[in-house]
Each structure stands twice: as structure tokens, then as C-alpha cells.
JSON list of C-alpha atoms in Angstrom, two decimals:
[
{"chain": "A", "resi": 1, "resn": "ILE", "atom": "CA", "xyz": [11.38, -1.50, -12.51]},
{"chain": "A", "resi": 2, "resn": "LEU", "atom": "CA", "xyz": [9.63, -4.27, -10.61]},
{"chain": "A", "resi": 3, "resn": "TYR", "atom": "CA", "xyz": [7.47, -3.39, -7.61]},
{"chain": "A", "resi": 4, "resn": "SER", "atom": "CA", "xyz": [6.13, -5.13, -4.52]},
{"chain": "A", "resi": 5, "resn": "ARG", "atom": "CA", "xyz": [4.26, -3.94, -1.45]},
{"chain": "A", "resi": 6, "resn": "TYR", "atom": "CA", "xyz": [6.66, -5.91, 0.70]},
{"chain": "A", "resi": 7, "resn": "GLU", "atom": "CA", "xyz": [10.42, -6.18, 0.78]},
{"chain": "A", "resi": 8, "resn": "CYS", "atom": "CA", "xyz": [10.82, -9.32, -1.20]},
{"chain": "A", "resi": 9, "resn": "ARG", "atom": "CA", "xyz": [13.31, -11.90, -2.32]},
{"chain": "A", "resi": 10, "resn": "GLU", "atom": "CA", "xyz": [14.66, -9.63, -5.05]},
{"chain": "A", "resi": 11, "resn": "THR", "atom": "CA", "xyz": [16.80, -8.13, -2.29]},
{"chain": "A", "resi": 12, "resn": "PHE", "atom": "CA", "xyz": [19.00, -11.20, -2.12]},
{"chain": "A", "resi": 13, "resn": "LEU", "atom": "CA", "xyz": [18.89, -11.71, -5.89]},
{"chain": "A", "resi": 14, "resn": "ARG", "atom": "CA", "xyz": [20.72, -8.42, -6.43]},
{"chain": "A", "resi": 15, "resn": "ASN", "atom": "CA", "xyz": [23.45, -8.63, -9.09]},
{"chain": "A", "resi": 16, "resn": "CYS", "atom": "CA", "xyz": [21.96, -11.86, -10.46]},
{"chain": "A", "resi": 17, "resn": "THR", "atom": "CA", "xyz": [20.19, -12.76, -13.68]},
{"chain": "A", "resi": 18, "resn": "LEU", "atom": "CA", "xyz": [16.55, -13.74, -13.26]},
{"chain": "A", "resi": 19, "resn": "ALA", "atom": "CA", "xyz": [14.28, -15.67, -15.64]},
{"chain": "A", "resi": 20, "resn": "VAL", "atom": "CA", "xyz": [11.09, -13.89, -16.72]},
{"chain": "A", "resi": 21, "resn": "ARG", "atom": "CA", "xyz": [8.12, -16.22, -16.42]},
{"chain": "A", "resi": 22, "resn": "ILE", "atom": "CA", "xyz": [4.78, -15.20, -17.89]},
{"chain": "A", "resi": 23, "resn": "ALA", "atom": "CA", "xyz": [2.16, -16.53, -15.50]},
{"chain": "A", "resi": 24, "resn": "GLN", "atom": "CA", "xyz": [-1.01, -14.51, -15.98]},
{"chain": "A", "resi": 25, "resn": "LYS", "atom": "CA", "xyz": [-2.47, -11.66, -17.92]},
{"chain": "A", "resi": 26, "resn": "SER", "atom": "CA", "xyz": [-2.28, -8.63, -15.65]},
{"chain": "A", "resi": 27, "resn": "TRP", "atom": "CA", "xyz": [-2.36, -5.75, -18.09]},
{"chain": "A", "resi": 28, "resn": "GLU", "atom": "CA", "xyz": [-6.07, -5.29, -18.61]},
{"chain": "A", "resi": 29, "resn": "GLY", "atom": "CA", "xyz": [-7.68, -1.99, -17.72]},
{"chain": "A", "resi": 30, "resn": "GLU", "atom": "CA", "xyz": [-6.87, 1.60, -18.52]},
{"chain": "A", "resi": 31, "resn": "HIS", "atom": "CA", "xyz": [-3.91, 2.20, -16.18]},
{"chain": "A", "resi": 32, "resn": "TRP", "atom": "CA", "xyz": [-1.47, 0.48, -18.55]},
{"chain": "A", "resi": 33, "resn": "ARG", "atom": "CA", "xyz": [-2.86, 2.16, -21.63]},
{"chain": "A", "resi": 34, "resn": "LEU", "atom": "CA", "xyz": [-2.66, 5.63, -20.06]},
{"chain": "A", "resi": 35, "resn": "ILE", "atom": "CA", "xyz": [1.00, 5.16, -19.20]},
{"chain": "A", "resi": 36, "resn": "PHE", "atom": "CA", "xyz": [1.75, 3.85, -22.69]},
{"chain": "A", "resi": 37, "resn": "THR", "atom": "CA", "xyz": [-0.15, 6.63, -24.47]},
{"chain": "A", "resi": 38, "resn": "GLU", "atom": "CA", "xyz": [0.38, 9.62, -22.16]},
{"chain": "A", "resi": 39, "resn": "ARG", "atom": "CA", "xyz": [3.82, 8.98, -20.69]},
{"chain": "A", "resi": 40, "resn": "LEU", "atom": "CA", "xyz": [5.52, 6.91, -23.38]},
{"chain": "A", "resi": 41, "resn": "GLU", "atom": "CA", "xyz": [3.65, 8.72, -26.18]},
{"chain": "A", "resi": 42, "resn": "MET", "atom": "CA", "xyz": [2.64, 5.51, -27.94]},
{"chain": "A", "resi": 43, "resn": "THR", "atom": "CA", "xyz": [-0.33, 5.49, -30.28]},
{"chain": "A", "resi": 44, "resn": "ALA", "atom": "CA", "xyz": [-3.33, 3.26, -29.63]},
{"chain": "A", "resi": 45, "resn": "VAL", "atom": "CA", "xyz": [-2.17, 1.02, -32.49]},
{"chain": "A", "resi": 46, "resn": "GLN", "atom": "CA", "xyz": [1.36, 0.72, -31.03]},
{"chain": "A", "resi": 47, "resn": "THR", "atom": "CA", "xyz": [-0.12, -0.11, -27.63]},
{"chain": "A", "resi": 48, "resn": "GLU", "atom": "CA", "xyz": [-2.32, -2.86, -29.09]},
{"chain": "A", "resi": 49, "resn": "GLU", "atom": "CA", "xyz": [0.62, -4.28, -31.07]},
{"chain": "A", "resi": 50, "resn": "LEU", "atom": "CA", "xyz": [2.74, -4.37, -27.91]},
{"chain": "A", "resi": 51, "resn": "LEU", "atom": "CA", "xyz": [0.05, -6.14, -25.89]},
{"chain": "A", "resi": 52, "resn": "GLU", "atom": "CA", "xyz": [-0.56, -8.65, -28.71]},
{"chain": "A", "resi": 53, "resn": "ALA", "atom": "CA", "xyz": [3.19, -9.30, -28.99]},
{"chain": "A", "resi": 54, "resn": "GLY", "atom": "CA", "xyz": [3.25, -10.07, -25.27]},
{"chain": "A", "resi": 55, "resn": "GLU", "atom": "CA", "xyz": [0.63, -12.75, -25.87]},
{"chain": "A", "resi": 56, "resn": "GLY", "atom": "CA", "xyz": [2.88, -14.41, -28.47]},
{"chain": "A", "resi": 57, "resn": "PHE", "atom": "CA", "xyz": [4.71, -16.58, -25.94]},
{"chain": "A", "resi": 58, "resn": "GLY", "atom": "CA", "xyz": [1.56, -17.69, -24.14]},
{"chain": "A", "resi": 59, "resn": "ARG", "atom": "CA", "xyz": [1.33, -18.36, -20.40]},
{"chain": "A", "resi": 60, "resn": "GLY", "atom": "CA", "xyz": [3.26, -20.67, -18.12]},
{"chain": "A", "resi": 61, "resn": "VAL", "atom": "CA", "xyz": [6.50, -20.08, -20.01]},
{"chain": "A", "resi": 62, "resn": "ILE", "atom": "CA", "xyz": [9.92, -18.63, -19.32]},
{"chain": "A", "resi": 63, "resn": "ALA", "atom": "CA", "xyz": [10.24, -15.96, -21.98]},
{"chain": "A", "resi": 64, "resn": "GLY", "atom": "CA", "xyz": [13.42, -14.07, -21.15]},
{"chain": "A", "resi": 65, "resn": "LEU", "atom": "CA", "xyz": [16.10, -12.97, -18.72]},
{"chain": "A", "resi": 66, "resn": "VAL", "atom": "CA", "xyz": [16.72, -9.73, -16.81]},
{"chain": "A", "resi": 67, "resn": "TYR", "atom": "CA", "xyz": [19.52, -8.48, -14.59]},
{"chain": "A", "resi": 68, "resn": "VAL", "atom": "CA", "xyz": [18.38, -7.64, -11.03]},
{"chain": "A", "resi": 69, "resn": "GLY", "atom": "CA", "xyz": [19.71, -4.41, -9.52]},
{"chain": "A", "resi": 70, "resn": "GLU", "atom": "CA", "xyz": [19.04, -2.63, -6.25]},
{"chain": "A", "resi": 71, "resn": "THR", "atom": "CA", "xyz": [15.78, -2.78, -4.27]},
{"chain": "A", "resi": 72, "resn": "TRP", "atom": "CA", "xyz": [14.52, 0.22, -2.30]},
{"chain": "A", "resi": 73, "resn": "CYS", "atom": "CA", "xyz": [11.34, 1.48, -0.70]},
{"chain": "A", "resi": 74, "resn": "CYS", "atom": "CA", "xyz": [9.85, 4.41, -2.60]},
{"chain": "A", "resi": 75, "resn": "PRO", "atom": "CA", "xyz": [9.47, 7.21, -0.03]},
{"chain": "A", "resi": 76, "resn": "GLU", "atom": "CA", "xyz": [6.25, 9.13, 0.54]},
{"chain": "A", "resi": 77, "resn": "ASP", "atom": "CA", "xyz": [7.93, 12.51, 0.10]},
{"chain": "A", "resi": 78, "resn": "ILE", "atom": "CA", "xyz": [9.50, 11.92, -3.31]},
{"chain": "A", "resi": 79, "resn": "PRO", "atom": "CA", "xyz": [9.40, 14.97, -5.63]},
{"chain": "A", "resi": 80, "resn": "CYS", "atom": "CA", "xyz": [6.65, 14.88, -8.28]},
{"chain": "A", "resi": 81, "resn": "GLU", "atom": "CA", "xyz": [9.03, 14.83, -11.26]},
{"chain": "A", "resi": 82, "resn": "GLU", "atom": "CA", "xyz": [11.06, 11.95, -9.84]},
{"chain": "A", "resi": 83, "resn": "MET", "atom": "CA", "xyz": [7.85, 10.04, -9.05]},
{"chain": "A", "resi": 84, "resn": "ARG", "atom": "CA", "xyz": [6.66, 10.56, -12.60]},
{"chain": "A", "resi": 85, "resn": "GLU", "atom": "CA", "xyz": [9.94, 9.12, -13.93]},
{"chain": "A", "resi": 86, "resn": "LEU", "atom": "CA", "xyz": [9.67, 6.07, -11.66]},
{"chain": "A", "resi": 87, "resn": "GLU", "atom": "CA", "xyz": [6.02, 5.49, -12.61]},
{"chain": "A", "resi": 88, "resn": "THR", "atom": "CA", "xyz": [6.92, 5.70, -16.28]},
{"chain": "A", "resi": 89, "resn": "ALA", "atom": "CA", "xyz": [9.80, 3.23, -15.85]},
{"chain": "A", "resi": 90, "resn": "ALA", "atom": "CA", "xyz": [7.60, 0.82, -13.87]},
{"chain": "A", "resi": 91, "resn": "CYS", "atom": "CA", "xyz": [4.50, 1.32, -16.08]},
{"chain": "A", "resi": 92, "resn": "LEU", "atom": "CA", "xyz": [2.57, 1.66, -12.82]},
{"chain": "A", "resi": 93, "resn": "THR", "atom": "CA", "xyz": [1.20, 4.47, -10.69]},
{"chain": "A", "resi": 94, "resn": "GLU", "atom": "CA", "xyz": [0.93, 5.02, -6.92]},
{"chain": "A", "resi": 95, "resn": "LEU", "atom": "CA", "xyz": [4.38, 3.68, -6.03]},
{"chain": "A", "resi": 96, "resn": "ARG", "atom": "CA", "xyz": [4.77, 5.47, -2.67]},
{"chain": "A", "resi": 97, "resn": "MET", "atom": "CA", "xyz": [5.85, 3.10, 0.13]},
{"chain": "A", "resi": 98, "resn": "LYS", "atom": "CA", "xyz": [6.19, 0.17, -2.28]},
{"chain": "A", "resi": 99, "resn": "TYR", "atom": "CA", "xyz": [9.42, -1.71, -2.83]},
{"chain": "A", "resi": 100, "resn": "LEU", "atom": "CA", "xyz": [10.97, -1.19, -6.25]},
{"chain": "A", "resi": 101, "resn": "THR", "atom": "CA", "xyz": [13.69, -3.28, -7.86]},
{"chain": "A", "resi": 102, "resn": "ARG", "atom": "CA", "xyz": [15.66, -1.95, -10.80]},
{"chain": "A", "resi": 103, "resn": "LEU", "atom": "CA", "xyz": [15.80, -4.43, -13.69]},
{"chain": "A", "resi": 104, "resn": "SER", "atom": "CA", "xyz": [18.09, -4.03, -16.69]},
{"chain": "A", "resi": 105, "resn": "ASN", "atom": "CA", "xyz": [19.48, -5.80, -19.74]},
{"chain": "A", "resi": 106, "resn": "PRO", "atom": "CA", "xyz": [16.24, -7.57, -20.77]},
{"chain": "A", "resi": 107, "resn": "GLN", "atom": "CA", "xyz": [16.78, -10.40, -23.22]},
{"chain": "A", "resi": 108, "resn": "TRP", "atom": "CA", "xyz": [13.96, -12.35, -24.84]},
{"chain": "A", "resi": 109, "resn": "LEU", "atom": "CA", "xyz": [14.49, -16.01, -25.64]},
{"chain": "A", "resi": 110, "resn": "ASN", "atom": "CA", "xyz": [14.14, -17.15, -29.27]},
{"chain": "A", "resi": 111, "resn": "GLU", "atom": "CA", "xyz": [11.70, -19.84, -28.11]},
{"chain": "A", "resi": 112, "resn": "PRO", "atom": "CA", "xyz": [9.82, -20.01, -24.81]},
{"chain": "A", "resi": 113, "resn": "ILE", "atom": "CA", "xyz": [10.67, -22.66, -22.22]},
{"chain": "A", "resi": 114, "resn": "TYR", "atom": "CA", "xyz": [7.48, -24.26, -20.92]},
{"chain": "A", "resi": 115, "resn": "SER", "atom": "CA", "xyz": [7.44, -24.44, -17.14]},
{"chain": "A", "resi": 116, "resn": "SER", "atom": "CA", "xyz": [4.60, -25.04, -14.71]},
{"chain": "A", "resi": 117, "resn": "GLY", "atom": "CA", "xyz": [4.49, -22.79, -11.69]},
{"chain": "A", "resi": 118, "resn": "HIS", "atom": "CA", "xyz": [5.52, -24.04, -8.27]},
{"chain": "A", "resi": 119, "resn": "LYS", "atom": "CA", "xyz": [7.28, -22.73, -5.17]},
{"chain": "A", "resi": 120, "resn": "ASP", "atom": "CA", "xyz": [10.13, -20.34, -6.09]},
{"chain": "A", "resi": 121, "resn": "VAL", "atom": "CA", "xyz": [9.14, -20.21, -9.78]}
]
């Protein structure tokens, strides 16, 4: 699940395939680790291996493809269990009133495609 505070362009990308571009390192801090260890029941070693594997492609590259599904605003009054499931799927917390987009069918490229960032990338 992808999230945004604002209804974003993913709305009109629904039912399309989107390239995954790695632009910056945004997984530092304990929030990610807590979701990996507490919710996904990964060990500290598995978490480190996953984060290191994510560094394998580097930055400024297109690393894969995902299918874009529906976008919706996460309501404030969502039941706790459903919120927990969404937070686990998104690997984020505090999703109330944020726009979520369901992503599926992730496919990693065999080799990254180097691409500098610019408008719409």
C-alpha cells in the first residue's frame, strides 16, 4: 500500500503498471523496524538483510514495476483490527485521513535502469 496526505496522481493511474524508482533513503528510524519485527515477526537479522538488499540497486534507479489499484482516504473511524492490517501492509503507522493506494504484483528488474529525477518521474 502506498500512502499520501493528499489525493494524488495515483487516482488516474488506476489499473496501470507503474515503475518503482528508488530516489532516497527513507527507512531510517525505529518505525520501520518495529513494524518489521512486531507486526511481520521478522528477526533483527532478517530486517537488516532486507534493508541491505534494498540498498543493492542504489539510488536514482528504476528497480521494478507494480500494478496500481484503487485509491481511497483512510477514515478516522476505522476499526482497530482493520487499521492494524492496513498499517502492516503499508509498513507505516498513523494512516487516518491519508490517501492509500493498493499496489500489487511487484516485479523487480534483473538490472536497474539508471534515471535522473525530473517532473513526473
